[in-house]
Amino acid sequence: MEKKLWVKMFGGFSVYYGDEVLGFGRQRDSKFAQLFQILMTRPGQGFDKGAVMGFLYGREEVEIPNASLNNTIFRLRKYLEASRLPPGDYLTLSEGVLRFDSIVPVESDAWRFESITQEFEEEQDRQKKAEFCKNAFELYQGEFLPQLSSEQWVIEKSRDYKEMYFRLLNYLLHYLKEEGDYRTIENVSARAAELYPYEGWESWWIESLIALGCHKKAEKVYQETAEYVQEIGGFFSKNQQAKFRRLGDWMRQPEGTAEDVGKYLMEQEVKEGAYSCTLPGFLDCFRMVKRTSAREGTICFVLLLCTLLDAGGRPASDGEYCKKQGKKLCASFKAHLRRGDIYAKYSESQYLLLCIGAEKEDVPDIGMRVDKDYRKRCGGRGSISCRLLDDGSMQ
C-alpha cells in the first residue's frame, strides 16, 4: 500500500508519513513550519507569493519580505530533504506562484473539510448532504491550529472553518431530528458543546436527552448551562434563548414515589448564607413572594439592586473587573446574609437580592453589612451601591 502524507491541523498540529511522524521538533511554530501549514490548507494548489508574504509577515516589520520568504522556503526545503519523505523537490516557485508539489499523495484535514463543505453546498439530495455533514463533523476535531491563535492568517482561517462547521452541524442536527435519530443528536451535540460551550448546542443536547428519557442528565446539563450563562451575563441568540426556555418547561422527572419526589426537592448540600438562583429562578421566587404578600399581608420582604462600582464610584463597566469583583460580592452574600435570602446576577455589574422577613428600615443595615465585607475582600479598594426596588408596597 502506497504511503501518503497526512497533515492534521484541527485541534492541534501533527504530520504523518505512513506510520512515521514528522514532528518539526522545536520548529513547530517557526516561519518555515507556518509556511508548510499554509501550503497544507490547499495541498497541491498554487499560492500567490505576495499573499504568502502577507500571511507570514503582514504585521511584522520585515525589511525585505521577499528575501525573508525566499529564506523561509529554503529552510523548509532543507527540513523536507532531511525528513523521512522520499527525495524530491517538494516546493516549486514559478511566475510568482508557490505550491507544494509532492511525489507522494498528500492530504490534510483542513483541505478535505473544505472540499466536503463545497460538495455539501452543491449536493441537492438531503441524505447525501447529511452524509457530507457527518464526514466533515468527524474531521473537525477543534479550532484550527490553536497553538498559533494569535497569528492573523490563522485567526481568519479559523473563523472561516468555524462558520463552515456551524453551518454543516446545524443542517445535520435538523436532518437527524426529522429522522427521529435522537441518539445521534445526543452524540453530535454533546461533542459540539464540548468544542464550543454555551453557543447554543446545549439546547440540542438537552432536547435529545429528554426525547431519550434521560431526564436526570438533561436536568444536569440544563442547570449547568443556565448557571454558567447567568454567571457570564450573556446568553446565546434570541432564538436560542427562546428554545432554551421552552426546554426548561419540558423538564420532567420519571414517575416516582412520594419519597422520591421529596428527595428530589431537597437541597443536596445545605449551605449557610443566601441562596444563589439563576435569573429565571429568582423571578419565579420573587413573584411568588409578591403574590403571597399581597394575599396574606403577613410576609414582609425587601428587594434590593446591588451594583458594583469602579474606583471612581461609578457603575463598573469593565467585563473582567465585573467578573472578578462579582465573585467577591457573591461570597459576601453567602457570608453575611441568612439562608432564607435569595440572590441572582441581573447583568455584568448588577445583582438582585431578595431578603425575606426584612423591612424597609432594615435596608441600611443590610447594605452596610454586605458592603463592609465586600470592601474587606477587595482590600478596601471596591464598593457597591444598594438601592431599594420594592418593600412590598409596589403594585
Short mmCIF file of C-alpha atoms in Angstrom, two decimals, residues 27-321:
data_model
loop_
_atom_site.label_atom_id
_atom_site.label_comp_id
_atom_site.label_asym_id
_atom_site.label_seq_id
_atom_site.Cartn_x
_atom_site.Cartn_y
_atom_site.Cartn_z
CA GLN A 27 10.49 24.45 14.97
CA ARG A 28 6.75 23.64 15.18
CA ASP A 29 5.78 27.32 15.40
CA SER A 30 8.59 28.72 13.22
CA LYS A 31 8.03 30.63 10.00
CA PHE A 32 9.04 27.65 7.83
CA ALA A 33 6.58 25.43 9.76
CA GLN A 34 3.89 28.08 9.21
CA LEU A 35 4.74 28.15 5.51
CA PHE A 36 4.21 24.37 5.40
CA GLN A 37 0.86 24.78 7.23
CA ILE A 38 -0.29 27.48 4.81
CA LEU A 39 0.51 25.24 1.84
CA MET A 40 -1.28 22.34 3.55
CA THR A 41 -4.56 24.25 3.70
CA ARG A 42 -4.69 23.50 -0.06
CA PRO A 43 -2.01 20.90 -0.82
CA GLY A 44 -1.02 20.84 -4.48
CA GLN A 45 -2.79 24.14 -5.17
CA GLY A 46 -0.97 27.32 -6.12
CA PHE A 47 -0.47 30.25 -3.72
CA ASP A 48 0.39 33.76 -4.85
CA LYS A 49 3.82 34.61 -3.44
CA GLY A 50 2.67 38.08 -2.39
CA ALA A 51 -0.28 36.60 -0.47
CA VAL A 52 2.04 34.18 1.34
CA MET A 53 4.29 37.08 2.34
CA GLY A 54 1.20 38.84 3.70
CA PHE A 55 0.25 35.76 5.73
CA LEU A 56 3.72 35.36 7.24
CA TYR A 57 4.88 38.96 7.70
CA GLY A 58 1.73 41.10 7.45
CA ARG A 59 2.02 42.66 10.90
CA GLU A 60 5.77 42.45 11.29
CA GLU A 61 8.40 44.99 10.35
CA VAL A 62 10.40 42.96 7.85
CA GLU A 63 12.95 44.97 5.89
CA ILE A 64 12.82 42.85 2.71
CA PRO A 65 9.78 40.50 2.83
CA ASN A 66 10.68 38.83 -0.48
CA ALA A 67 14.17 37.90 0.76
CA SER A 68 12.70 36.68 4.06
CA LEU A 69 10.22 34.44 2.24
CA ASN A 70 12.94 33.05 -0.03
CA ASN A 71 14.97 32.19 3.07
CA THR A 72 11.92 30.55 4.67
CA ILE A 73 11.33 28.47 1.51
CA PHE A 74 14.99 27.42 1.57
CA ARG A 75 14.74 26.33 5.24
CA LEU A 76 11.56 24.33 4.59
CA ARG A 77 13.23 22.60 1.62
CA LYS A 78 16.20 21.65 3.83
CA TYR A 79 13.85 20.27 6.50
CA LEU A 80 11.92 18.16 3.98
CA GLU A 81 15.18 16.86 2.48
CA ALA A 82 16.31 15.72 5.92
CA SER A 83 12.91 14.12 6.73
CA ARG A 84 11.80 10.56 6.00
CA LEU A 85 9.97 11.66 2.86
CA PRO A 86 11.27 10.26 -0.45
CA PRO A 87 13.83 12.55 -2.11
CA GLY A 88 12.29 15.25 -4.26
CA ASP A 89 11.87 18.98 -4.83
CA TYR A 90 8.61 19.44 -2.92
CA LEU A 91 8.38 23.22 -3.24
CA THR A 92 8.02 24.80 -6.67
CA LEU A 93 8.00 28.52 -7.38
CA SER A 94 7.08 29.62 -10.90
CA GLU A 95 5.88 33.02 -12.12
CA GLY A 96 5.14 34.17 -8.59
CA VAL A 97 3.09 31.07 -7.71
CA LEU A 98 4.24 28.79 -4.89
CA ARG A 99 2.94 25.25 -4.44
CA PHE A 100 3.68 22.03 -2.56
CA ASP A 101 4.27 19.67 -5.47
CA SER A 102 4.64 16.25 -3.84
CA ILE A 103 5.72 12.96 -5.39
CA VAL A 104 3.65 11.16 -2.71
CA PRO A 105 -0.12 11.53 -2.08
CA VAL A 106 -0.85 14.42 0.30
CA GLU A 107 -3.99 15.06 2.34
CA SER A 108 -4.86 17.48 5.12
CA ASP A 109 -7.91 17.56 7.36
CA ALA A 110 -8.42 21.26 6.59
CA TRP A 111 -8.43 20.82 2.80
CA ARG A 112 -10.61 17.71 2.97
CA PHE A 113 -13.01 19.56 5.30
CA GLU A 114 -13.19 22.50 2.88
CA SER A 115 -13.73 20.14 -0.08
CA ILE A 116 -16.52 18.27 1.70
CA THR A 117 -18.18 21.59 2.55
CA GLN A 118 -18.10 22.52 -1.14
CA GLU A 119 -19.65 19.16 -2.07
CA PHE A 120 -22.32 19.71 0.59
CA GLU A 121 -23.22 23.09 -0.90
CA GLU A 122 -23.54 21.63 -4.40
CA GLU A 123 -25.49 18.48 -3.44
CA GLN A 124 -29.31 18.51 -3.65
CA ASP A 125 -30.16 15.15 -2.08
CA ARG A 126 -30.93 15.56 1.65
CA GLN A 127 -29.50 12.23 2.74
CA LYS A 128 -26.26 12.74 0.80
CA LYS A 129 -25.94 16.25 2.23
CA ALA A 130 -26.30 14.77 5.73
CA GLU A 131 -23.56 12.23 4.95
CA PHE A 132 -21.23 15.03 3.92
CA CYS A 133 -22.04 16.74 7.22
CA LYS A 134 -21.17 13.59 9.18
CA ASN A 135 -17.85 13.23 7.36
CA ALA A 136 -16.97 16.88 8.00
CA PHE A 137 -18.02 16.53 11.64
CA GLU A 138 -15.54 13.68 12.13
CA LEU A 139 -12.72 15.72 10.59
CA TYR A 140 -13.30 18.83 12.68
CA GLN A 141 -11.59 18.00 15.98
CA GLY A 142 -11.24 21.54 17.29
CA GLU A 143 -10.06 25.04 16.41
CA PHE A 144 -7.66 25.39 13.50
CA LEU A 145 -4.02 25.44 14.71
CA PRO A 146 -4.87 26.59 18.26
CA GLN A 147 -1.19 26.99 19.15
CA LEU A 148 -0.99 29.79 16.56
CA SER A 149 -4.25 31.51 17.54
CA SER A 150 -2.58 34.94 17.70
CA GLU A 151 -1.42 34.82 14.05
CA GLN A 152 -3.69 36.89 11.80
CA TRP A 153 -3.83 34.35 8.97
CA VAL A 154 -4.77 31.62 11.46
CA ILE A 155 -7.46 33.86 13.01
CA GLU A 156 -9.03 34.40 9.59
CA LYS A 157 -8.86 30.74 8.53
CA SER A 158 -10.15 29.59 11.91
CA ARG A 159 -13.14 31.92 11.63
CA ASP A 160 -13.97 30.59 8.16
CA TYR A 161 -13.69 26.95 9.24
CA LYS A 162 -15.82 27.59 12.31
CA GLU A 163 -18.56 29.16 10.17
CA MET A 164 -18.48 26.11 7.86
CA TYR A 165 -18.62 23.75 10.85
CA PHE A 166 -21.60 25.55 12.39
CA ARG A 167 -23.46 25.61 9.05
CA LEU A 168 -22.98 21.89 8.44
CA LEU A 169 -23.68 20.97 12.04
CA ASN A 170 -26.92 22.95 12.06
CA TYR A 171 -28.08 21.16 8.89
CA LEU A 172 -27.14 17.76 10.30
CA LEU A 173 -29.00 18.28 13.58
CA HIS A 174 -32.19 19.40 11.83
CA TYR A 175 -31.95 16.42 9.46
CA LEU A 176 -31.47 13.98 12.36
CA LYS A 177 -34.44 15.48 14.21
CA GLU A 178 -36.66 14.97 11.17
CA GLU A 179 -35.45 11.35 11.09
CA GLY A 180 -36.10 10.95 14.81
CA ASP A 181 -32.49 9.90 15.43
CA TYR A 182 -32.09 11.41 18.90
CA ARG A 183 -29.23 9.09 19.89
CA THR A 184 -27.03 10.52 17.15
CA ILE A 185 -28.22 14.04 18.02
CA GLU A 186 -27.06 13.43 21.59
CA ASN A 187 -23.59 12.31 20.48
CA VAL A 188 -23.16 15.10 17.92
CA SER A 189 -24.47 17.96 20.07
CA ALA A 190 -22.55 16.82 23.17
CA ARG A 191 -19.28 16.95 21.25
CA ALA A 192 -20.18 20.28 19.65
CA ALA A 193 -20.95 21.69 23.12
CA GLU A 194 -17.57 20.44 24.33
CA LEU A 195 -15.75 22.19 21.46
CA TYR A 196 -17.86 25.37 21.65
CA PRO A 197 -19.53 25.58 25.07
CA TYR A 198 -22.50 27.89 25.57
CA GLU A 199 -23.02 28.75 21.91
CA GLY A 200 -26.40 27.00 21.71
CA TRP A 201 -25.50 23.34 21.14
CA GLU A 202 -26.56 22.52 24.72
CA SER A 203 -30.18 23.12 23.67
CA TRP A 204 -29.93 20.30 21.11
CA TRP A 205 -28.19 18.09 23.68
CA ILE A 206 -30.89 18.67 26.31
CA GLU A 207 -33.72 18.13 23.83
CA SER A 208 -32.22 14.81 22.72
CA LEU A 209 -31.79 13.66 26.33
CA ILE A 210 -35.43 14.49 27.09
CA ALA A 211 -36.55 12.58 23.98
CA LEU A 212 -34.45 9.59 25.07
CA GLY A 213 -35.95 9.66 28.59
CA CYS A 214 -32.65 10.65 30.26
CA HIS A 215 -34.34 13.22 32.49
CA LYS A 216 -31.72 13.46 35.25
CA LYS A 217 -28.89 14.00 32.80
CA ALA A 218 -30.99 16.53 30.86
CA GLU A 219 -31.68 18.49 34.04
CA LYS A 220 -27.99 18.42 34.98
CA VAL A 221 -26.93 19.83 31.60
CA TYR A 222 -29.74 22.41 31.78
CA GLN A 223 -28.78 23.61 35.25
CA GLU A 224 -25.06 23.78 34.47
CA THR A 225 -25.75 25.73 31.29
CA ALA A 226 -28.19 28.13 32.96
CA GLU A 227 -25.81 28.78 35.86
CA TYR A 228 -22.82 29.42 33.61
CA VAL A 229 -24.73 31.71 31.26
CA GLN A 230 -26.07 33.56 34.28
CA GLU A 231 -22.52 33.91 35.62
CA ILE A 232 -21.09 35.40 32.42
CA GLY A 233 -24.09 37.64 31.87
CA GLY A 234 -24.70 36.55 28.27
CA PHE A 235 -26.95 34.12 26.51
CA PHE A 236 -26.93 32.69 23.00
CA SER A 237 -29.01 34.34 20.26
CA LYS A 238 -32.65 35.39 20.82
CA ASN A 239 -33.93 32.28 19.03
CA GLN A 240 -31.67 30.06 21.13
CA GLN A 241 -32.84 31.83 24.30
CA ALA A 242 -36.45 31.10 23.41
CA LYS A 243 -35.63 27.45 22.68
CA PHE A 244 -33.72 27.10 25.94
CA ARG A 245 -36.64 28.48 27.94
CA ARG A 246 -39.01 26.05 26.21
CA LEU A 247 -36.72 23.20 27.19
CA GLY A 248 -36.99 24.33 30.81
CA ASP A 249 -40.78 23.99 30.52
CA TRP A 250 -40.34 20.43 29.17
CA MET A 251 -38.19 19.28 32.08
CA ARG A 252 -39.84 16.28 33.70
CA GLN A 253 -38.82 13.51 36.07
CA PRO A 254 -39.85 9.87 35.68
CA GLU A 255 -42.83 8.95 37.85
CA GLY A 256 -41.73 8.24 41.40
CA THR A 257 -42.98 7.63 44.91
CA ALA A 258 -43.77 10.46 47.33
CA GLU A 259 -40.39 9.75 48.94
CA ASP A 260 -38.63 10.07 45.57
CA VAL A 261 -40.32 13.42 44.93
CA GLY A 262 -39.41 14.65 48.41
CA LYS A 263 -35.75 13.72 47.97
CA TYR A 264 -35.65 15.40 44.57
CA LEU A 265 -36.92 18.69 46.03
CA MET A 266 -34.43 18.79 48.89
CA GLU A 267 -31.06 20.54 48.58
CA GLN A 268 -28.27 18.01 48.11
CA GLU A 269 -25.91 20.05 50.24
CA VAL A 270 -27.37 22.60 52.66
CA LYS A 271 -25.09 25.63 52.86
CA GLU A 272 -25.15 28.72 55.05
CA GLY A 273 -25.80 32.17 53.66
CA ALA A 274 -28.07 33.46 50.91
CA TYR A 275 -29.33 31.07 48.23
CA SER A 276 -27.98 31.55 44.70
CA CYS A 277 -30.52 31.41 41.84
CA THR A 278 -30.46 31.80 38.10
CA LEU A 279 -32.33 34.92 36.98
CA PRO A 280 -35.43 32.97 35.79
CA GLY A 281 -35.47 31.10 39.13
CA PHE A 282 -35.16 34.37 41.06
CA LEU A 283 -38.02 35.84 39.04
CA ASP A 284 -40.29 32.92 39.99
CA CYS A 285 -39.32 33.24 43.67
CA PHE A 286 -39.92 37.00 43.75
CA ARG A 287 -43.30 36.77 42.02
CA MET A 288 -44.45 34.04 44.39
CA VAL A 289 -43.39 36.05 47.45
CA LYS A 290 -45.10 39.11 45.98
CA ARG A 291 -48.35 37.22 45.42
CA THR A 292 -48.30 35.67 48.88
CA SER A 293 -47.59 39.02 50.50
CA ALA A 294 -50.47 40.66 48.65
CA ARG A 295 -52.84 37.85 49.63
CA GLU A 296 -51.87 37.26 53.26
CA GLY A 297 -50.41 40.61 54.23
CA THR A 298 -48.16 38.81 56.70
CA ILE A 299 -44.95 38.36 54.69
CA CYS A 300 -42.58 41.29 54.63
CA PHE A 301 -39.60 41.49 52.29
CA VAL A 302 -37.23 43.89 50.57
CA LEU A 303 -35.92 43.64 47.02
CA LEU A 304 -32.53 45.30 46.51
CA LEU A 305 -30.43 46.08 43.46
CA CYS A 306 -26.71 45.82 44.30
CA THR A 307 -24.37 47.47 41.78
CA LEU A 308 -20.59 47.05 41.56
CA LEU A 309 -18.79 50.41 41.48
CA ASP A 310 -15.43 51.24 39.95
CA ALA A 311 -12.61 53.25 41.57
CA GLY A 312 -14.40 56.50 40.69
CA GLY A 313 -17.64 55.42 42.37
CA ARG A 314 -19.42 54.87 39.04
CA PRO A 315 -21.18 51.65 37.96
CA ALA A 316 -18.43 49.30 36.77
CA SER A 317 -18.35 48.56 33.03
CA ASP A 318 -15.15 46.55 32.52
CA GLY A 319 -16.11 42.91 31.91
CA GLU A 320 -13.09 41.30 33.57
CA TYR A 321 -13.36 43.60 36.58
#
